Amino acid sequence: SCQQKIAHACPMRSAPTFTAVVLIGFLLAYQFTTNPFLPDTEKQLNHKWQEKGTIPQSKFEEIWPTLQDKLCPNYDPRYQLGSRLFMAARREMNITDWKLEGGNEEWFYYGYFIEPAIFYGHSRNKKASFEYVRIWKAANSQILLWLEKNFHKANAADITSSNSTPCYFTAIRDPISHFLSGYNEVETRSNNGKWWVSDEVKKLSYMKKGRQSVGSTERFNMYVHDLLTASNFHPWWLHMHTNSMSRILPILKNEGKKLDGYLSSIENITSTLLPFINTTCPGILNSTEAHSKMEVMGQHTSSKDPFNTYAAAKNVWKENGPTARALCALHAMDYACWRDLPDGVPQLCQDVYSSDMFLDTVKFSELIGMD
């Protein structure tokens, strides 16, 4: 499974002291008596914790395992629930008036990022095969260039006709970081004069702010607002850079495929990718073969943040305001699916997911009864 073959695991939390456990138990006992959940919901949650023989240390720890399993059971995201997450994000930004007729929600949570979406390859002796599923803004160019340099490129027909069962893998990063980096890519490409921007896209609120607004926090806020409200947002391919990373999982399932593993961080990827592949896909790397050392490759112009758009997006996130909270709501699916992120779920997102407003909007009590 992905969890067994993961390259980076979340750090273990230190055990609380006896005094802390007693205090927490008292507080939680009080919390359960004043819990905003419906009685049946409360009983089901309490029963689950009693079975585990542990006491949740926060409301987030109380509800998150259940919410995680309902949003993304066994790495199979229920992308149809995306409309509820969009609604939760709108409520965080106090958006009450919109006419979203397009498919922003499903488009955000379902599909590949690019065609060809998969790099097909063989080991040098052609006895083992693999499929790398590409995700934009998760070291895709870096990984792709290295694979092309070190492996025999194949195609879908070659993989199907070979005797080996292909190994499926990808690389991801923290979901919020992925969105911020994706926004920077969108702005860099749409403002460097090299990419065509349609008249429909120019009608979006963030675009109508004009070139003078590029690099401002206000423009990033409007970008998120447009994603949540504008039907003309989703057809433009550049906007896909900010889509949910877990969108690849349901389409893989529909094609009869499933990841054997994923690299849970792109930090230090030049030193972590090879050990990850060796562990996840035995036989792909033959220890007797000299594969080239991975160098830094495929850097985009956006990596230098030429328009200050990455910095602006990061500043909005650091403010912990309505837009940042909306981003948490949007990425609940990602945090539910990718369970081995080194830093886990950010504290702000923990606060959002355990809030009454979020739980009410996603109909948490209804989700609990879902198989």
Tab-separated table of C-alpha atoms in Angstrom:
chain	number	residue	atom	x	y	z
A	1	SER	CA	0.000	0.000	0.000
A	2	CYS	CA	1.014	3.669	-0.311
A	3	GLN	CA	1.462	3.965	3.429
A	4	GLN	CA	3.793	1.003	3.598
A	5	LYS	CA	5.977	2.266	0.802
A	6	ILE	CA	6.019	5.931	1.615
A	7	ALA	CA	9.332	7.756	1.593
A	8	HIS	CA	8.474	10.276	4.298
A	9	ALA	CA	6.252	9.608	7.288
A	10	CYS	CA	4.592	12.119	9.578
A	11	PRO	CA	6.626	12.573	12.775
A	12	MET	CA	5.311	10.812	15.846
A	13	ARG	CA	3.926	13.057	18.559
A	14	SER	CA	5.370	12.736	22.032
A	15	ALA	CA	3.132	11.076	24.611
A	16	PRO	CA	1.320	13.481	26.985
A	17	THR	CA	2.085	13.382	30.689
A	18	PHE	CA	-0.305	11.651	33.095
A	19	THR	CA	-1.509	14.994	34.431
A	20	ALA	CA	-2.198	16.242	30.924
A	21	VAL	CA	-4.156	13.094	30.102
A	22	VAL	CA	-6.347	13.517	33.184
A	23	LEU	CA	-6.964	17.185	32.395
A	24	ILE	CA	-7.722	16.461	28.756
A	25	GLY	CA	-10.087	13.681	29.756
A	26	PHE	CA	-11.998	16.062	32.017
A	27	LEU	CA	-12.218	18.729	29.316
A	28	LEU	CA	-13.352	16.254	26.697
A	29	ALA	CA	-15.960	14.804	29.011
A	30	TYR	CA	-17.330	18.317	29.336
A	31	GLN	CA	-17.028	18.878	25.604
A	32	PHE	CA	-19.009	15.743	24.819
A	33	THR	CA	-21.859	16.967	27.037
A	34	THR	CA	-21.977	20.234	25.104
A	35	ASN	CA	-21.063	18.810	21.708
A	36	PRO	CA	-22.803	20.594	18.789
A	37	PHE	CA	-23.157	17.317	16.877
A	38	LEU	CA	-26.486	15.586	16.708
A	39	PRO	CA	-26.906	12.985	19.505
A	40	ASP	CA	-26.564	10.016	17.145
A	41	THR	CA	-23.393	11.489	15.658
A	42	GLU	CA	-21.927	12.055	19.102
A	43	LYS	CA	-22.679	8.487	20.169
A	44	GLN	CA	-21.048	7.038	17.060
A	45	LEU	CA	-17.883	9.087	17.553
A	46	ASN	CA	-17.681	8.241	21.247
A	47	HIS	CA	-18.133	4.560	20.451
A	48	LYS	CA	-15.266	4.625	17.941
A	49	TRP	CA	-12.890	6.216	20.445
A	50	GLN	CA	-13.935	3.743	23.140
A	51	GLU	CA	-13.077	0.895	20.771
A	52	LYS	CA	-9.602	2.375	20.278
A	53	GLY	CA	-9.140	2.779	24.015
A	54	THR	CA	-7.768	6.301	23.591
A	55	ILE	CA	-8.949	9.823	24.257
A	56	PRO	CA	-8.832	12.464	21.485
A	57	GLN	CA	-6.766	15.467	22.512
A	58	SER	CA	-8.718	18.008	20.473
A	59	LYS	CA	-11.947	18.301	18.557
A	60	PHE	CA	-9.938	17.904	15.355
A	61	GLU	CA	-8.497	14.590	16.526
A	62	GLU	CA	-12.012	13.562	17.474
A	63	ILE	CA	-13.585	14.110	14.068
A	64	TRP	CA	-10.695	13.941	11.574
A	65	PRO	CA	-10.254	10.147	11.252
A	66	THR	CA	-13.952	9.794	10.446
A	67	LEU	CA	-14.021	12.785	8.097
A	68	GLN	CA	-10.875	11.513	6.399
A	69	ASP	CA	-12.381	8.083	5.788
A	70	LYS	CA	-15.614	9.555	4.435
A	71	LEU	CA	-13.938	12.012	2.066
A	72	CYS	CA	-11.287	9.604	0.791
A	73	PRO	CA	-11.669	5.949	1.790
A	74	ASN	CA	-8.661	3.838	0.755
A	75	TYR	CA	-7.215	6.522	-1.541
A	76	ASP	CA	-10.507	6.733	-3.435
A	77	PRO	CA	-11.686	10.365	-3.145
A	78	ARG	CA	-15.412	10.983	-3.248
A	79	TYR	CA	-14.950	13.879	-5.626
A	80	GLN	CA	-18.729	14.264	-5.886
A	81	LEU	CA	-18.533	15.846	-2.417
A	82	GLY	CA	-16.464	18.644	-3.906
A	83	SER	CA	-19.549	20.859	-4.152
A	84	ARG	CA	-19.845	20.749	-0.352
A	85	LEU	CA	-16.204	21.749	0.063
A	86	PHE	CA	-16.697	24.621	-2.396
A	87	MET	CA	-19.713	25.739	-0.384
A	88	ALA	CA	-17.693	25.594	2.831
A	89	ALA	CA	-14.990	27.718	1.188
A	90	ARG	CA	-17.585	30.280	0.071
A	91	ARG	CA	-18.945	30.513	3.596
A	92	GLU	CA	-15.441	31.162	4.919
A	93	MET	CA	-15.130	34.091	2.491
A	94	ASN	CA	-18.706	35.209	3.206
A	95	ILE	CA	-19.703	34.760	-0.439
A	96	THR	CA	-23.490	34.736	-0.606
A	97	ASP	CA	-24.175	35.609	-4.236
A	98	TRP	CA	-22.819	33.587	-7.149
A	99	LYS	CA	-23.990	32.053	-10.413
A	100	LEU	CA	-21.682	29.096	-10.879
A	101	GLU	CA	-23.115	27.154	-13.797
A	102	GLY	CA	-19.886	25.543	-14.968
A	103	GLY	CA	-18.143	22.479	-13.614
A	104	ASN	CA	-15.539	24.123	-11.398
A	105	GLU	CA	-16.128	21.675	-8.547
A	106	GLU	CA	-15.762	18.431	-10.488
A	107	TRP	CA	-12.968	19.876	-12.641
A	108	PHE	CA	-11.036	20.867	-9.501
A	109	TYR	CA	-11.248	17.358	-8.007
A	110	TYR	CA	-11.231	15.005	-11.012
A	111	GLY	CA	-8.861	14.502	-13.932
A	112	TYR	CA	-5.273	14.467	-15.068
A	113	PHE	CA	-3.143	17.592	-15.246
A	114	ILE	CA	-1.673	17.193	-18.706
A	115	GLU	CA	-1.599	14.984	-21.791
A	116	PRO	CA	0.271	12.731	-21.906
A	117	ALA	CA	-0.655	12.344	-18.256
A	118	ILE	CA	1.637	9.384	-17.671
A	119	PHE	CA	5.279	8.661	-18.444
A	120	TYR	CA	5.611	4.988	-19.387
A	121	GLY	CA	9.008	3.407	-18.861
A	122	HIS	CA	11.029	0.183	-18.667
A	123	SER	CA	14.053	-0.684	-16.603
A	124	ARG	CA	17.237	-0.887	-18.647
A	125	ASN	CA	16.946	-4.656	-18.909
A	126	LYS	CA	13.248	-4.246	-19.817
A	127	LYS	CA	12.233	-6.794	-17.187
A	128	ALA	CA	10.347	-4.240	-15.098
A	129	SER	CA	8.003	-1.440	-16.131
A	130	PHE	CA	6.529	1.605	-14.446
A	131	GLU	CA	4.087	4.457	-14.959
A	132	TYR	CA	4.819	7.860	-13.456
A	133	VAL	CA	1.607	9.874	-13.030
A	134	ARG	CA	2.383	13.534	-13.597
A	135	ILE	CA	1.193	16.281	-11.243
A	136	TRP	CA	1.931	19.883	-12.123
A	137	LYS	CA	3.833	21.910	-9.518
A	138	ALA	CA	5.072	18.777	-7.755
A	139	ALA	CA	8.539	18.567	-9.350
A	140	ASN	CA	6.953	17.174	-12.528
A	141	SER	CA	9.553	18.636	-14.911
A	142	GLN	CA	12.433	17.598	-12.658
A	143	ILE	CA	11.210	14.002	-12.425
A	144	LEU	CA	10.255	13.758	-16.092
A	145	LEU	CA	13.646	14.934	-17.363
A	146	TRP	CA	15.478	12.500	-15.097
A	147	LEU	CA	13.275	9.562	-16.124
A	148	GLU	CA	13.741	10.343	-19.815
A	149	LYS	CA	17.498	10.422	-19.289
A	150	ASN	CA	17.775	7.170	-17.370
A	151	PHE	CA	15.050	4.817	-18.590
A	152	HIS	CA	13.724	3.368	-21.808
A	153	LYS	CA	10.643	5.366	-22.728
A	154	ALA	CA	7.681	3.183	-23.609
A	155	ASN	CA	4.022	3.664	-24.454
A	156	ALA	CA	0.766	2.263	-23.132
A	157	ALA	CA	0.789	-0.576	-25.675
A	158	ASP	CA	4.321	-1.611	-24.680
A	159	ILE	CA	3.349	-1.754	-21.015
A	160	THR	CA	0.185	-3.734	-21.734
A	161	SER	CA	2.021	-6.302	-23.857
A	162	SER	CA	4.938	-6.768	-21.450
A	163	ASN	CA	5.117	-9.657	-19.003
A	164	SER	CA	5.687	-7.414	-15.986
A	165	THR	CA	3.007	-5.683	-13.944
A	166	PRO	CA	3.785	-1.955	-14.029
A	167	CYS	CA	4.533	-0.043	-10.866
A	168	TYR	CA	2.513	3.164	-10.485
A	169	PHE	CA	3.896	6.157	-8.606
A	170	THR	CA	3.756	9.934	-8.358
A	171	ALA	CA	5.101	12.796	-6.247
A	172	ILE	CA	3.132	15.331	-4.225
A	173	ARG	CA	3.695	18.183	-1.781
A	174	ASP	CA	1.722	19.966	0.925
A	175	PRO	CA	-1.657	20.817	-0.699
A	176	ILE	CA	-1.699	24.490	0.334
A	177	SER	CA	1.884	24.934	-0.848
A	178	HIS	CA	0.860	23.314	-4.135
A	179	PHE	CA	-1.978	25.813	-4.642
A	180	LEU	CA	0.217	28.835	-3.855
A	181	SER	CA	2.931	27.622	-6.218
A	182	GLY	CA	0.329	26.900	-8.888
A	183	TYR	CA	-1.042	30.429	-8.612
A	184	ASN	CA	2.464	31.802	-9.065
A	185	GLU	CA	2.822	29.711	-12.235
A	186	VAL	CA	-0.501	30.996	-13.600
A	187	GLU	CA	0.434	34.625	-12.999
A	188	THR	CA	3.992	34.273	-14.303
A	189	ARG	CA	2.875	32.727	-17.576
A	190	SER	CA	-0.113	35.007	-18.121
A	191	ASN	CA	1.939	38.155	-17.538
A	192	ASN	CA	5.201	37.408	-19.342
A	193	GLY	CA	3.700	38.052	-22.787
A	194	LYS	CA	4.346	34.509	-24.039
A	195	TRP	CA	0.922	32.967	-23.478
A	196	TRP	CA	-2.404	33.826	-25.065
A	197	VAL	CA	-5.153	34.899	-22.669
A	198	SER	CA	-8.706	34.618	-24.018
A	199	ASP	CA	-11.272	37.404	-23.782
A	200	GLU	CA	-13.380	35.208	-21.467
A	201	VAL	CA	-10.509	34.814	-19.027
A	202	LYS	CA	-9.868	38.558	-19.139
A	203	LYS	CA	-13.402	39.053	-17.774
A	204	LEU	CA	-12.481	37.340	-14.489
A	205	SER	CA	-12.357	39.659	-11.499
A	206	TYR	CA	-8.693	39.056	-10.741
A	207	MET	CA	-7.767	39.759	-14.370
A	208	LYS	CA	-9.832	42.957	-14.504
A	209	LYS	CA	-7.695	44.359	-11.705
A	210	GLY	CA	-5.129	45.098	-14.408
A	211	ARG	CA	-1.373	44.660	-14.646
A	212	GLN	CA	-0.785	47.160	-11.854
A	213	SER	CA	-2.376	44.718	-9.405
A	214	VAL	CA	-0.060	41.816	-10.270
A	215	GLY	CA	1.834	40.808	-7.149
A	216	SER	CA	-0.771	42.176	-4.737
A	217	THR	CA	-2.550	40.211	-2.027
A	218	GLU	CA	-5.862	41.647	-3.242
A	219	ARG	CA	-5.374	40.009	-6.643
A	220	PHE	CA	-4.716	36.600	-5.074
A	221	ASN	CA	-7.869	36.972	-2.963
A	222	MET	CA	-9.827	37.678	-6.137
A	223	TYR	CA	-8.293	34.623	-7.846
A	224	VAL	CA	-9.675	32.368	-5.113
A	225	HIS	CA	-12.996	34.241	-5.272
A	226	ASP	CA	-13.185	33.623	-9.031
A	227	LEU	CA	-12.457	29.918	-8.585
A	228	LEU	CA	-15.413	29.692	-6.206
A	229	THR	CA	-17.866	31.782	-8.223
A	230	ALA	CA	-16.996	32.204	-11.912
A	231	SER	CA	-18.158	29.760	-14.592
A	232	ASN	CA	-15.546	31.049	-17.039
A	233	PHE	CA	-12.715	30.112	-14.659
A	234	HIS	CA	-12.307	26.401	-15.325
A	235	PRO	CA	-11.987	26.102	-19.122
A	236	TRP	CA	-8.532	27.774	-19.180
A	237	TRP	CA	-5.749	25.195	-18.978
A	238	LEU	CA	-3.359	27.418	-16.999
A	239	HIS	CA	-5.789	27.472	-14.077
A	240	MET	CA	-5.305	23.711	-13.745
A	241	HIS	CA	-2.006	24.434	-12.000
A	242	THR	CA	-3.969	25.174	-8.813
A	243	ASN	CA	-6.233	22.120	-8.954
A	244	SER	CA	-6.368	19.467	-6.246
A	245	MET	CA	-3.598	16.859	-6.485
A	246	SER	CA	-5.933	14.032	-5.468
A	247	ARG	CA	-7.867	14.586	-8.717
A	248	ILE	CA	-5.639	11.953	-10.351
A	249	LEU	CA	-6.843	9.167	-8.037
A	250	PRO	CA	-10.440	8.650	-9.265
A	251	ILE	CA	-9.453	8.727	-12.919
A	252	LEU	CA	-6.713	6.176	-12.243
A	253	LYS	CA	-9.320	3.972	-10.583
A	254	ASN	CA	-11.621	4.301	-13.593
A	255	GLU	CA	-8.738	3.044	-15.747
A	256	GLY	CA	-8.171	0.071	-13.453
A	257	LYS	CA	-4.970	1.479	-11.976
A	258	LYS	CA	-3.834	2.280	-8.444
A	259	LEU	CA	-0.725	3.944	-7.068
A	260	ASP	CA	1.859	1.652	-5.501
A	261	GLY	CA	3.316	4.633	-3.705
A	262	TYR	CA	3.878	8.363	-3.753
A	263	LEU	CA	6.743	10.599	-2.735
A	264	SER	CA	5.131	12.695	-0.021
A	265	SER	CA	7.484	15.676	-0.263
A	266	ILE	CA	9.523	17.267	-3.031
A	267	GLU	CA	11.979	18.797	-0.568
A	268	ASN	CA	15.472	17.431	-1.277
A	269	ILE	CA	14.072	15.478	-4.205
A	270	THR	CA	17.511	15.059	-5.788
A	271	SER	CA	18.444	12.798	-2.880
A	272	THR	CA	15.061	11.231	-2.036
A	273	LEU	CA	13.612	10.184	-5.399
A	274	LEU	CA	15.980	7.275	-6.108
A	275	PRO	CA	15.549	5.603	-2.688
A	276	PHE	CA	11.798	6.103	-3.022
A	277	ILE	CA	11.672	4.430	-6.454
A	278	ASN	CA	13.917	1.614	-5.260
A	279	THR	CA	11.579	0.921	-2.329
A	280	THR	CA	8.286	1.447	-4.163
A	281	CYS	CA	9.144	-0.242	-7.454
A	282	PRO	CA	11.605	-3.103	-6.841
A	283	GLY	CA	13.418	-4.092	-10.005
A	284	ILE	CA	13.206	-0.704	-11.706
A	285	LEU	CA	16.623	0.328	-10.408
A	286	ASN	CA	19.200	-2.425	-10.776
A	287	SER	CA	21.922	-1.913	-8.173
A	288	THR	CA	24.549	-3.034	-10.671
A	289	GLU	CA	23.594	-0.305	-13.130
A	290	ALA	CA	24.994	3.198	-12.810
A	291	HIS	CA	22.098	5.615	-12.946
A	292	SER	CA	23.106	9.241	-13.197
A	293	LYS	CA	22.992	11.345	-10.079
A	294	MET	CA	19.935	13.579	-10.073
A	295	GLU	CA	20.768	17.221	-10.586
A	296	VAL	CA	18.401	20.172	-10.291
A	297	MET	CA	16.577	20.287	-13.631
A	298	GLY	CA	13.444	21.705	-15.214
A	299	GLN	CA	13.299	24.916	-13.196
A	300	HIS	CA	10.575	27.256	-14.483
A	301	THR	CA	10.829	31.026	-14.715
A	302	SER	CA	8.219	31.178	-11.965
A	303	SER	CA	10.727	29.741	-9.475
A	304	LYS	CA	12.308	33.200	-9.295
A	305	ASP	CA	8.914	34.816	-8.553
A	306	PRO	CA	9.427	37.577	-11.147
A	307	PHE	CA	6.111	39.324	-10.405
A	308	ASN	CA	6.065	38.858	-6.616
A	309	THR	CA	2.946	36.713	-6.989
A	310	TYR	CA	4.277	33.784	-4.952
A	311	ALA	CA	5.192	36.126	-2.107
A	312	ALA	CA	1.738	37.731	-2.233
A	313	ALA	CA	-0.009	34.349	-2.078
A	314	LYS	CA	2.179	33.257	0.837
A	315	ASN	CA	1.355	36.475	2.690
A	316	VAL	CA	-2.379	35.826	2.342
A	317	TRP	CA	-1.871	32.344	3.724
A	318	LYS	CA	0.156	33.657	6.667
A	319	GLU	CA	-2.639	36.099	7.566
A	320	ASN	CA	-4.919	33.169	8.513
A	321	GLY	CA	-7.845	35.217	7.221
A	322	PRO	CA	-10.979	34.272	5.245
A	323	THR	CA	-9.111	33.373	2.045
A	324	ALA	CA	-6.647	31.167	3.913
A	325	ARG	CA	-9.515	29.417	5.673
A	326	ALA	CA	-11.277	28.969	2.321
A	327	LEU	CA	-8.144	27.291	0.951
A	328	CYS	CA	-8.284	24.848	3.853
A	329	ALA	CA	-11.893	23.996	3.013
A	330	LEU	CA	-11.026	23.470	-0.656
A	331	HIS	CA	-8.145	21.146	0.184
A	332	ALA	CA	-9.879	18.904	2.708
A	333	MET	CA	-9.987	16.204	0.015
A	334	ASP	CA	-6.222	16.372	-0.503
A	335	TYR	CA	-5.448	16.244	3.204
A	336	ALA	CA	-7.852	13.325	3.555
A	337	CYS	CA	-6.254	11.341	0.714
A	338	TRP	CA	-2.541	12.030	1.149
A	339	ARG	CA	-2.126	10.637	4.653
A	340	ASP	CA	1.665	10.610	4.906
A	341	LEU	CA	2.487	14.294	4.522
A	342	PRO	CA	5.575	15.082	6.639
A	343	ASP	CA	3.919	18.044	8.359
A	344	GLY	CA	0.396	16.649	8.488
A	345	VAL	CA	-2.596	19.013	8.430
A	346	PRO	CA	-1.763	22.699	9.125
A	347	GLN	CA	-3.112	24.080	12.389
A	348	LEU	CA	-5.365	26.581	10.609
A	349	CYS	CA	-6.934	23.780	8.565
A	350	GLN	CA	-7.411	21.727	11.720
A	351	ASP	CA	-9.364	24.670	13.144
A	352	VAL	CA	-11.455	24.933	9.969
A	353	TYR	CA	-12.263	21.219	9.742
A	354	SER	CA	-13.367	21.061	13.377
A	355	SER	CA	-15.489	24.224	13.174
A	356	ASP	CA	-19.262	23.949	13.456
A	357	MET	CA	-19.705	25.866	10.200
A	358	PHE	CA	-17.536	23.472	8.180
A	359	LEU	CA	-19.066	20.340	9.708
A	360	ASP	CA	-22.554	21.695	9.109
A	361	THR	CA	-21.779	22.637	5.501
A	362	VAL	CA	-20.278	19.272	4.551
A	363	LYS	CA	-23.165	17.563	6.398
A	364	PHE	CA	-20.848	15.643	8.697
A	365	SER	CA	-23.631	13.830	10.531
A	366	GLU	CA	-24.849	12.521	7.159
A	367	LEU	CA	-21.338	11.466	6.132
A	368	ILE	CA	-20.961	9.340	9.262
A	369	GLY	CA	-23.789	7.103	8.077
A	370	MET	CA	-22.248	6.717	4.617
A	371	ASP	CA	-20.651	3.351	3.783
